[in-house]
XYZ file of C-alpha atoms in Angstrom:
586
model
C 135.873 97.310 97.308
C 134.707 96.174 93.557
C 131.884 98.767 92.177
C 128.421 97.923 92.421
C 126.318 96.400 89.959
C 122.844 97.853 89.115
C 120.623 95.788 91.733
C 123.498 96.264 94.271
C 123.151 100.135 93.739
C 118.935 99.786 93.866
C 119.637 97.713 97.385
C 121.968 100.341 98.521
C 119.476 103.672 97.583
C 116.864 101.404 99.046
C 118.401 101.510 102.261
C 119.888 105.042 102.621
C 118.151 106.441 105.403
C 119.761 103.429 107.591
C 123.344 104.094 109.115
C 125.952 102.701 106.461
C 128.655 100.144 108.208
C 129.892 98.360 105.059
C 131.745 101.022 103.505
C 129.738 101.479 100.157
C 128.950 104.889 100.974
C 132.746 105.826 100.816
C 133.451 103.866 97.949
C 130.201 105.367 95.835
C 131.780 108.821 97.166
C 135.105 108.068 95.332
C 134.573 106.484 92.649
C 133.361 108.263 89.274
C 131.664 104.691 87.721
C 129.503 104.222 91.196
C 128.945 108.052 91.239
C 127.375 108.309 87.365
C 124.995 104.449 88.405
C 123.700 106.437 91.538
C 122.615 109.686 89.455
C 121.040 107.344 86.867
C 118.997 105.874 89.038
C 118.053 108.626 91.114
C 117.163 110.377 87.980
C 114.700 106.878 86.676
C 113.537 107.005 90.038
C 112.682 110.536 90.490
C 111.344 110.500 86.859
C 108.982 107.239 87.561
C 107.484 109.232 90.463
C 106.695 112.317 88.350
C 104.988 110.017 85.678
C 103.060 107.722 88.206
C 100.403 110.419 89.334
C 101.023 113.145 87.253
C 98.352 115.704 86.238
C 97.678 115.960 82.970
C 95.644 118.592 80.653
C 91.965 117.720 79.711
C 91.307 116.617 76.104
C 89.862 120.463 75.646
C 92.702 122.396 76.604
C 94.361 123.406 73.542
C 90.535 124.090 72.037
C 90.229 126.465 74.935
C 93.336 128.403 74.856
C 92.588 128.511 70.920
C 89.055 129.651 71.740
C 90.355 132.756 73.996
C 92.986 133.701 71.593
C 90.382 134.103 68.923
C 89.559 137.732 69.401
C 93.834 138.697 69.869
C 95.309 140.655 67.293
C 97.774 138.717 65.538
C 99.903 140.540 62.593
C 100.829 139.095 59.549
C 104.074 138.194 58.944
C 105.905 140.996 56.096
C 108.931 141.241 54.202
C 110.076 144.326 54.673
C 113.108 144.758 56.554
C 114.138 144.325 60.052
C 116.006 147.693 61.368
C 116.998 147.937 65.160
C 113.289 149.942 65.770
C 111.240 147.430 63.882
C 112.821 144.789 65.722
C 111.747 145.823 69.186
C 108.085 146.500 67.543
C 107.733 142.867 66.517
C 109.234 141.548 69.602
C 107.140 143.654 72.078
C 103.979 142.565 69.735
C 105.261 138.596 69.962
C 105.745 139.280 73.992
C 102.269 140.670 74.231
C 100.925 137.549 72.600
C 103.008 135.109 74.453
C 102.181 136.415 77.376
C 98.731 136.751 77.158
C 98.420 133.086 75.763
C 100.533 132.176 79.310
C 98.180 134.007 81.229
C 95.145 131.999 79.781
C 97.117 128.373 80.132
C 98.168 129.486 83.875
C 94.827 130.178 84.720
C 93.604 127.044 82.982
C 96.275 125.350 84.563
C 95.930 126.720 87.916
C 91.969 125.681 88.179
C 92.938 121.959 86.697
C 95.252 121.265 89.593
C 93.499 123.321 92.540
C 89.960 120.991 91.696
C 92.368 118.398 91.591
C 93.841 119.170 95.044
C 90.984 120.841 96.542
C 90.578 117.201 98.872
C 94.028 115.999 99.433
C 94.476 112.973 97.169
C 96.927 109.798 97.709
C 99.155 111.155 94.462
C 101.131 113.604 96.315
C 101.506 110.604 99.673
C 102.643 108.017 96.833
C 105.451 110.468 96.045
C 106.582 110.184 99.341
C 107.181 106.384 99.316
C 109.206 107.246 96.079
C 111.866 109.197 97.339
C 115.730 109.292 98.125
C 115.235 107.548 101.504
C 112.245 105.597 101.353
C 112.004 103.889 98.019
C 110.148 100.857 97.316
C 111.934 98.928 94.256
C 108.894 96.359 93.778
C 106.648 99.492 93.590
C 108.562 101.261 91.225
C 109.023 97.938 88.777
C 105.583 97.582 89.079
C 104.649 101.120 87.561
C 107.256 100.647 85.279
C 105.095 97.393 84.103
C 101.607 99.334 84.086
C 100.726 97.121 86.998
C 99.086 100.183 89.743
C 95.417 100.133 89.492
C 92.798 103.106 89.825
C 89.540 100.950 91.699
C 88.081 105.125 92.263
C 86.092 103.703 95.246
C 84.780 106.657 96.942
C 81.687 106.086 99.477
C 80.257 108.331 102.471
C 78.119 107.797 105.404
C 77.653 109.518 108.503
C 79.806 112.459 107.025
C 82.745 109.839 106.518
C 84.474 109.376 103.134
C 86.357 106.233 102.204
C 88.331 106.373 99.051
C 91.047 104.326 97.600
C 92.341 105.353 94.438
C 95.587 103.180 94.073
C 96.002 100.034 94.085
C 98.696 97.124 93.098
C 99.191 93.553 93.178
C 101.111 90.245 92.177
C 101.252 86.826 92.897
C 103.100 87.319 96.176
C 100.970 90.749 98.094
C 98.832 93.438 97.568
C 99.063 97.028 98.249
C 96.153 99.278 98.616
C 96.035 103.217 99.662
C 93.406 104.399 101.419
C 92.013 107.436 102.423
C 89.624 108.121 105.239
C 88.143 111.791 105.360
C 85.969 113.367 108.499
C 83.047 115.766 107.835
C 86.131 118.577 107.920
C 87.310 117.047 104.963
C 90.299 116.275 107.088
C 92.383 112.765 106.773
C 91.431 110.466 110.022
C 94.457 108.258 110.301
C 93.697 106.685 113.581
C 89.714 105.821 113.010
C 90.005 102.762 110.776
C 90.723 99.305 112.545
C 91.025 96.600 110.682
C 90.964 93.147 112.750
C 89.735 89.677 112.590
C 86.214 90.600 113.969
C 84.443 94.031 113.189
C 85.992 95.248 110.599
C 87.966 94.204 107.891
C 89.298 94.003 104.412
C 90.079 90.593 102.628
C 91.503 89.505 99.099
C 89.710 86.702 97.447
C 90.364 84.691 94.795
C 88.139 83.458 91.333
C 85.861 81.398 93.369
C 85.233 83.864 96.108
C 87.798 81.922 98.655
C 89.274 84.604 100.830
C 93.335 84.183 100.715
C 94.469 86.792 102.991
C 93.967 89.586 104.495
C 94.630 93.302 104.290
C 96.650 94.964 107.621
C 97.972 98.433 107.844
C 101.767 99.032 107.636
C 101.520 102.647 108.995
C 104.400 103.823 106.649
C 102.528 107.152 105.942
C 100.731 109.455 108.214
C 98.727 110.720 104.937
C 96.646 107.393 104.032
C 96.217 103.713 105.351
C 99.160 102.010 103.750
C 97.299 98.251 103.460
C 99.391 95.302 102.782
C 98.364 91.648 102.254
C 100.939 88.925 101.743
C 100.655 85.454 100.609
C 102.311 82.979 101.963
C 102.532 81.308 98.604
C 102.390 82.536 95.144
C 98.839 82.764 94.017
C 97.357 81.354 90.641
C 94.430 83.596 89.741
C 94.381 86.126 86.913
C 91.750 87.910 88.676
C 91.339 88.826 92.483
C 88.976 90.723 94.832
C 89.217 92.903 97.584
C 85.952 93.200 99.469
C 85.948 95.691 102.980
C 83.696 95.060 105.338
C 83.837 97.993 107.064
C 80.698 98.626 109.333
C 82.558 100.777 112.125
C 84.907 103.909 112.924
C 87.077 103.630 116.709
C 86.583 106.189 118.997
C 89.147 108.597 119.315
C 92.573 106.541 120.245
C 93.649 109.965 122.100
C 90.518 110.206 124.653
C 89.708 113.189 123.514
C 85.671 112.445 123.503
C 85.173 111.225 119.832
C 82.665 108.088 119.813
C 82.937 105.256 118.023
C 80.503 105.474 114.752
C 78.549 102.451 113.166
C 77.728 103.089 109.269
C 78.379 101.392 106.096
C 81.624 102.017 104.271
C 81.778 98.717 102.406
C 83.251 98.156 99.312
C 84.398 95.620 96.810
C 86.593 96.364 93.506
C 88.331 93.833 91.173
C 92.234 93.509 90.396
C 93.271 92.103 86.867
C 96.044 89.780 87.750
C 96.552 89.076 83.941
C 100.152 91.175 83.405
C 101.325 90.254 86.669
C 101.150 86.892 86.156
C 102.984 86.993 82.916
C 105.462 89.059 83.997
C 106.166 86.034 86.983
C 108.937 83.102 86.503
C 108.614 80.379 88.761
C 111.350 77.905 89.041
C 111.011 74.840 90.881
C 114.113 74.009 92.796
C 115.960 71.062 93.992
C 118.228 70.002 97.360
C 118.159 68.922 100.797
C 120.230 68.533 104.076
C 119.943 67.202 107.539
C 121.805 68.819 110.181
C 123.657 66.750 112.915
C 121.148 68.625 115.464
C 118.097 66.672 113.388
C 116.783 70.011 111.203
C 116.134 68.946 107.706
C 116.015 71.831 105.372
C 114.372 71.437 101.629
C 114.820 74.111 98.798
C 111.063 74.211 97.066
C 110.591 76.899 94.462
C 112.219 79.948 93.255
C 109.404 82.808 92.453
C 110.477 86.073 90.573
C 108.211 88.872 90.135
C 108.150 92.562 89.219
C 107.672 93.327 92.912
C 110.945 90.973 94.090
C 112.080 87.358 94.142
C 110.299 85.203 96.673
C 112.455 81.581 97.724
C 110.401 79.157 99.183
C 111.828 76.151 101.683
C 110.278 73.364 103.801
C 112.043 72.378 107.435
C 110.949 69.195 109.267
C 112.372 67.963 113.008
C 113.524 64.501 113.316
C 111.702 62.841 116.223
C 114.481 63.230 118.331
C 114.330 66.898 117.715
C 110.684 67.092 118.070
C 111.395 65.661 121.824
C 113.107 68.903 122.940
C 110.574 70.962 121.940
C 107.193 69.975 122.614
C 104.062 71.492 122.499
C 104.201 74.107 120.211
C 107.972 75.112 120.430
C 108.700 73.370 117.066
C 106.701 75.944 115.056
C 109.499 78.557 116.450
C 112.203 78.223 114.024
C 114.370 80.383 112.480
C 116.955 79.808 108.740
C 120.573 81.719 108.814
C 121.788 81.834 105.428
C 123.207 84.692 102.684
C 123.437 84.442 99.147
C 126.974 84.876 97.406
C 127.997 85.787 93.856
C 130.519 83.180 91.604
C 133.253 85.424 93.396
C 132.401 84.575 96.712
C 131.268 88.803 97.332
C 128.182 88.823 99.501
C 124.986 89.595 97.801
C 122.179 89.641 101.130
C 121.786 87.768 104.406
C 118.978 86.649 106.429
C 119.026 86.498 110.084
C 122.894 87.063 110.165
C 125.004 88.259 113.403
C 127.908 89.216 110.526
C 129.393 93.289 110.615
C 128.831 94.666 108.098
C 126.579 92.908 105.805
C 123.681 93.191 103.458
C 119.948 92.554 103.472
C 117.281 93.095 100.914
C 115.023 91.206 102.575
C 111.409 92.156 102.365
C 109.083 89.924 103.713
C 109.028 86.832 105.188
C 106.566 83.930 106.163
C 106.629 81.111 109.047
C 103.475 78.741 108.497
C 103.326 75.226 109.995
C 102.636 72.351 108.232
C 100.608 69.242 108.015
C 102.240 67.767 110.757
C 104.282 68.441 114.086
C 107.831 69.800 113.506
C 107.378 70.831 109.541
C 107.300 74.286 108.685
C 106.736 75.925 105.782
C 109.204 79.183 105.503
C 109.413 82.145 102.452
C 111.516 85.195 102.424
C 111.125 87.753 99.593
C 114.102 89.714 98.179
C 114.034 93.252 96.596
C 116.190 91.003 94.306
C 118.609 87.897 93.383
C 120.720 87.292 90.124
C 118.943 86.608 87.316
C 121.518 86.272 84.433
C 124.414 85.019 86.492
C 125.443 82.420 88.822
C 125.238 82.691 92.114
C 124.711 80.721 95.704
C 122.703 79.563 98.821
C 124.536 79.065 101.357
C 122.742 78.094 104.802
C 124.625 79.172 108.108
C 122.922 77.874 110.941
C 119.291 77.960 112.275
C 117.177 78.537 115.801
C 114.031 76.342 117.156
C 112.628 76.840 120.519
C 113.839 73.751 122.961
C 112.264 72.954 126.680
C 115.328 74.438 128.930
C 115.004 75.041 132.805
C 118.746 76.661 133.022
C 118.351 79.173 136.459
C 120.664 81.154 138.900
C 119.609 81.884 142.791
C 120.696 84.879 144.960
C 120.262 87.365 146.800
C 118.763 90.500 145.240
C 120.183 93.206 147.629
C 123.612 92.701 147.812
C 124.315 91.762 143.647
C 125.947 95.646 143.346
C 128.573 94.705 145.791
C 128.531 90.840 144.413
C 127.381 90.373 141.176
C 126.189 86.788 139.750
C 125.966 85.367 136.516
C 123.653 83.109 134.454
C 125.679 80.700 131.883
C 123.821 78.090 130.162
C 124.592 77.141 126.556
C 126.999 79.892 125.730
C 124.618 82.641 127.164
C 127.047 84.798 129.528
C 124.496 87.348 131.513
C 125.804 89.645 134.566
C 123.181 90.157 136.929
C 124.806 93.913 138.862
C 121.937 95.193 140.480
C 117.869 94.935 141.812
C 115.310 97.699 142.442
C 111.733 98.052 142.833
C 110.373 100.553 140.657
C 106.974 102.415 140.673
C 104.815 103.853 137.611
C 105.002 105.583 135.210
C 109.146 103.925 135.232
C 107.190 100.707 134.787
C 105.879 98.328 131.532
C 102.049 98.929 133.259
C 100.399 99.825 136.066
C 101.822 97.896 138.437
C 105.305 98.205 140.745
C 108.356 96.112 139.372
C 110.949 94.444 140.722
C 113.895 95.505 138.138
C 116.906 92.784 137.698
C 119.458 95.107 136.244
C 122.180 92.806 134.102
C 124.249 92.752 130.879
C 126.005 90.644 128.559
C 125.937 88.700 125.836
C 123.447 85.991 124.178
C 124.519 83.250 121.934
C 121.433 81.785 121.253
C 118.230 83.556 120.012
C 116.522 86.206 122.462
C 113.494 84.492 124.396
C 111.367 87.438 125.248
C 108.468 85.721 127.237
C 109.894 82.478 128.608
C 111.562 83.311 131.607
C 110.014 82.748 135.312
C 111.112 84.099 138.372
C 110.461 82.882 142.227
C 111.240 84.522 145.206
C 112.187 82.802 148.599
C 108.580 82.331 149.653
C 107.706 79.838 146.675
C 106.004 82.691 144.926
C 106.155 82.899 140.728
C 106.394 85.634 138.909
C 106.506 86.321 134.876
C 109.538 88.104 133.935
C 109.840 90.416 130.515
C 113.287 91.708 129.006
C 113.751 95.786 128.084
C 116.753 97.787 126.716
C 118.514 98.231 123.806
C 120.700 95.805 122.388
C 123.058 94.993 119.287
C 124.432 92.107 117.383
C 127.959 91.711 116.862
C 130.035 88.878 114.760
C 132.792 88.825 111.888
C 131.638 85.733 110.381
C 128.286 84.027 109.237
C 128.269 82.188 111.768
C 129.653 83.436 114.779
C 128.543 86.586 116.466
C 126.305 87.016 120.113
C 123.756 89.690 121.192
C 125.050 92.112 123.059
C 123.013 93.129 126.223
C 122.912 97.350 126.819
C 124.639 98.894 130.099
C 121.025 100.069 130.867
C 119.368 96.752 130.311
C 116.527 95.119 132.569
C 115.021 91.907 132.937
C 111.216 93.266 134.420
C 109.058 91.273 137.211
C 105.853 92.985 137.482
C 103.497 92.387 140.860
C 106.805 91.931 143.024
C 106.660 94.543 146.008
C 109.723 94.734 148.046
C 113.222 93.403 147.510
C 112.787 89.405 148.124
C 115.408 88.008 151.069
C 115.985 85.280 147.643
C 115.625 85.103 143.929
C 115.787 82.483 141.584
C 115.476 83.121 137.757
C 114.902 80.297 135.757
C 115.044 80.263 131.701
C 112.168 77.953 130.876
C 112.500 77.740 127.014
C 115.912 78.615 125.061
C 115.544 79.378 121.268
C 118.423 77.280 120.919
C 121.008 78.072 117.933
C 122.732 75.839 115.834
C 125.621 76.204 113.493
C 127.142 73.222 113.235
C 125.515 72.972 109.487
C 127.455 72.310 105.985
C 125.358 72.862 103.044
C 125.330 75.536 100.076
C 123.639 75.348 96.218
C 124.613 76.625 93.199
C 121.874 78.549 91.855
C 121.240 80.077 88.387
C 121.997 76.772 86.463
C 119.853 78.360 83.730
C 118.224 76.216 80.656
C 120.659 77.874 77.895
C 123.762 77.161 80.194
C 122.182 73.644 80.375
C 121.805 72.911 76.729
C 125.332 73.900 75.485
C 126.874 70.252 75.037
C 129.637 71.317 75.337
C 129.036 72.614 78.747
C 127.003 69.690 79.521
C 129.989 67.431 78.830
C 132.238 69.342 81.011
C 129.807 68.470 83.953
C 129.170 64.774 83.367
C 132.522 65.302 84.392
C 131.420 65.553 88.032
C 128.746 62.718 87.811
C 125.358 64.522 88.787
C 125.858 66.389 91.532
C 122.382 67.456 92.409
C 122.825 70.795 91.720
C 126.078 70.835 92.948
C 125.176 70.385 96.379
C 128.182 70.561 98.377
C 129.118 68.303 101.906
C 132.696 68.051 101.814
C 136.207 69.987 101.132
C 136.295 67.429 97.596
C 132.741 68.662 96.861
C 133.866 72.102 97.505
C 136.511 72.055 95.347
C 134.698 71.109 92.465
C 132.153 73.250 92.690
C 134.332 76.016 92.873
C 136.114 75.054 89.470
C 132.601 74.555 88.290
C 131.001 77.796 89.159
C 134.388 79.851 87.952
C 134.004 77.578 84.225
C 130.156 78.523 84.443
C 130.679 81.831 84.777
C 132.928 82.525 82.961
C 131.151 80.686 79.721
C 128.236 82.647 80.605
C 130.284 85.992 79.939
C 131.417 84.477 76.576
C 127.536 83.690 75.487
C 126.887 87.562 76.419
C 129.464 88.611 73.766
């Protein structure tokens, strides 16, 4: 295994608290290069979260300490020799003066930081999201950019305190921390409920046109961790949040708190300014049709301080849109991974592939303007910025009208199991029980189809029916644990636990006859040819000599590839690219 570059090392320490199957772990153990990146970092990153929140002296101090040392006896410096005796005098006097000027900054010191703490604040919480196993990248560039903002919203009614002291923002989401305190002065986590009615926190732009909408991410028990993303990158140099918060829930835990109406609303500005400046946005070129009638178009390439957002567009061919009607269409899904000049892996999305890698932050499904176009996003911790580097799509998923079923006869699968196979799905159904709360998904008895297996295509949690021999229909959900397994992009199943159960609440006994049906299948495709070379950066671009080399090649589109001829070139082309660009860096 090569060493790891800068971002690669940021994506790894990003990710350290998750069980490491590529081997980078061993190789960062080994090597001495890897070993010296991974203290570096941890040092900026330790060192960023000491700076973010930390305490600092009032403007008075030193006239304080000054003012208390006033009265201290302080000899003169003299010239007369130094013997051994002497020399303890002087040094017992300097003691007695350090010390006592310690004392007096400890105690100054001490009072600072316990009125500081004497409510617990979100400073020590942000810390947290800082550390060795749960580190944020986009929030630690954008600290390193000046970008967190201090709204000091505090407000209190009916002995409830709302504050929010931290907030941050680019074009892409926004990040708020928020603290709710009781008349105790104790943090209520579980109080605040933000939903589409009642109450509620929004982000609005210049003109007062609310663009999204804050939700809680609940990665902190110490504060409400808010998050709002945009589904595209927004324009304004100046945002609003505005909470509308008008009521407090009742105790989640039933343990006799009522719910509390008041007014906790607030509203506070965000300067946008610096983010924006600080954000590139490339517009980007290419599309393909898959044989299976998906047409998939690259749209824009957005890098911020908080990650690297790529936008695409899908539309279904008519034919497509026939298999799945309704609104199946909006359920689609991209495979693709991103891979250096070399052809070494960079990140995936939505791959089946042991082991891989995945930055991915975020990601956005919203449909279009018209039935079977989608609009999709997914936002990196990073991609390449200085380098070459490409897209390569893999396969995709979209939800398809099915009606694949098995029938048989529930008691006696343990002696004669059956098996549902429909378009490369292999399921084992071994075994039925009925099943009684609390081992149930509600209140209700269960009839429990016990299986395993494998699934080719996308899971489809909610779409299949079951009917027993008297005509009657019952809903059927899926629970247990299960894994994906594949050595390439794009081949790979889910595999089904030993202790996996498809669930059919409101069935009573053991039916004489069962027949489960799969209504909808989120059908996978991989039958798809189609990668772009990315990076083709203006200063590459102007270099006539560089330039002539590619006319070479006619225009290729940016070097979208369909065919082994295609591939071959681009190859060639993205080793002479990359390769020039390492001469332009000397």
């Amino acid at each position: 295994m090569k060493c790891l570059g800068r971002d690669e090392m940021e994506m790894f320490l990003t990710r350290s608290g998750v069980t490491d199957g590529s081997g980078m772990a061993d190789h960062i153990a080994a090597c001495s290069d890897c070993q010296r990146l991974k203290g570096t970092l941890l040092e900026e990153q330790e060192q960023w979260a000491r700076e973010m929140y930390a305490e600092t002296l009032p403007e008075s101090f030193t006239d304080q300490v000054m003012s208390a040392l006033q009265n201290e006896e302080i000899e003169p410096a003299t010239p007369e020799p130094i013997t051994e005796r002497t020399g303890r005098v002087a040094v017992n006097r300097r003691r007695k003066i350090w010390w006592v000027t310690v004392g007096i900054a400890s105690i100054l010191v001490l009072l600072g930081v316990a009125s500081f703490y004497s409510i617990p604040t979100v400073a020590e919480i942000i810390r947290s999201l800082f550390s060795r196993n749960h580190v944020d990248i986009g929030l630690l560039r954008a600290q390193e950019f000046g970008l967190v903002q201090h709204p000091n919203i505090k407000i209190k009614d009916k002995g409830y305190t709302l504050k929010i002291d931290e907030a941050v923002a680019d074009p892409t989401r926004v990040i708020v921390a928020l603290q709710l305190y009781g008349p105790d002065g104790k943090h209520e986590r579980d109080r605040l409920r933000l939903a589409e009615q009642g109450s509620r926190i929004l982000v609005k732009d210049e003109q007062g046109k609310a663009i999204g909408k804050l939700y809680d991410m609940g990665a902190t028990n110490d504060f409400y961790y808010l998050v709002a993303f945009f589904p595209e990158p927004i324009q304004s140099n100046r945002i609003t949040i505005e909470g509308q918060i008008g009521k407090l829930d009742g105790d989640p835990w039933d343990k006799g708190f009522p719910a509390i109406k008041g007014n906790w609303n607030f509203e506070f500005p965000i300067d946008m300014t610096e983010a924006q400046k600080q954000t590139k946005i490339t517009e980007l070129q290419g599309e393909y049709t898959s044989p299976g009638g998906m047409t998939v178009r690259l749209k824009r390439l957005t890098r911020m301080v908080q990650g690297v957002r790529l936008e695409l567009d899908t539309e279904l061919s008519p034919e497509a849109l026939v298999r799945s009607p309704g609104d199946l269409w909006q359920k689609q899904e991209l495979m693709f991974h991103f891979e250096d000049a070399a052809g070494s892996e960079i990140h995936s999305v939505n791959a089946r592939k042991f082991p891989r890698r995945d930055s991915l932050m975020t990601q956005s499904h919203i449909p279009g303007d018209k039935p079977g176009q989608m609009h999709l996003s997914y936002t990196f911790k990073y991609l390449p910025e200085n380098q070459p580097y490409r897209f390569i799509l893999d396969g995709y998923s979209v939800a398809e009208r099915d009606g694949a079923s098995v029938s048989f006869a529930p008691a006696r699968l343990q002696e004669e199991p059956m098996f549902f196979r429909a378009d490369g799905d292999n399921i084992r159904l071994k075994g039925f029980t009925i099943e009684q709360p609390p081992n149930t998904n509600g209140e209700e008895t269960e009839g429990t189809l016990h299986v395993d297996g494998e699934f080719w295509n996308e899971f489809s949690y909610d779409d299949w029916a079951a009917r027993d021999s008297e005509g009657k229909e019952y809903r059927v959900s899926m629970r247990g644990a299960s894994s994906s397994k594949g050595s390439g992009w794009k081949d790979g199943t889910i595999e089904l636990g030993e202790d996996y159960e498809f669930r059919i609440p409101g069935m009573l006994t053991v039916p004489e006859r069962l027949t489960l049906t799969r209504n909808v299948v989120n059908k996978r495709y991989v039958n798809v040819d189609w990668l772009v070379e990315m990076n083709g950066s203006p200063e590459i671009h102007n270099k006539a000599d560089l330039v002539g080399f590619m006319q070479q090649f006619g225009d290729l589109n940016l070097h979208v590839g369909r065919n082994e001829e295609a591939k071959g070139q681009r190859r060639k082309l993205s080793f002479l690219l990359y390769q020039t660009h390492l001469m332009w860096k000397l």
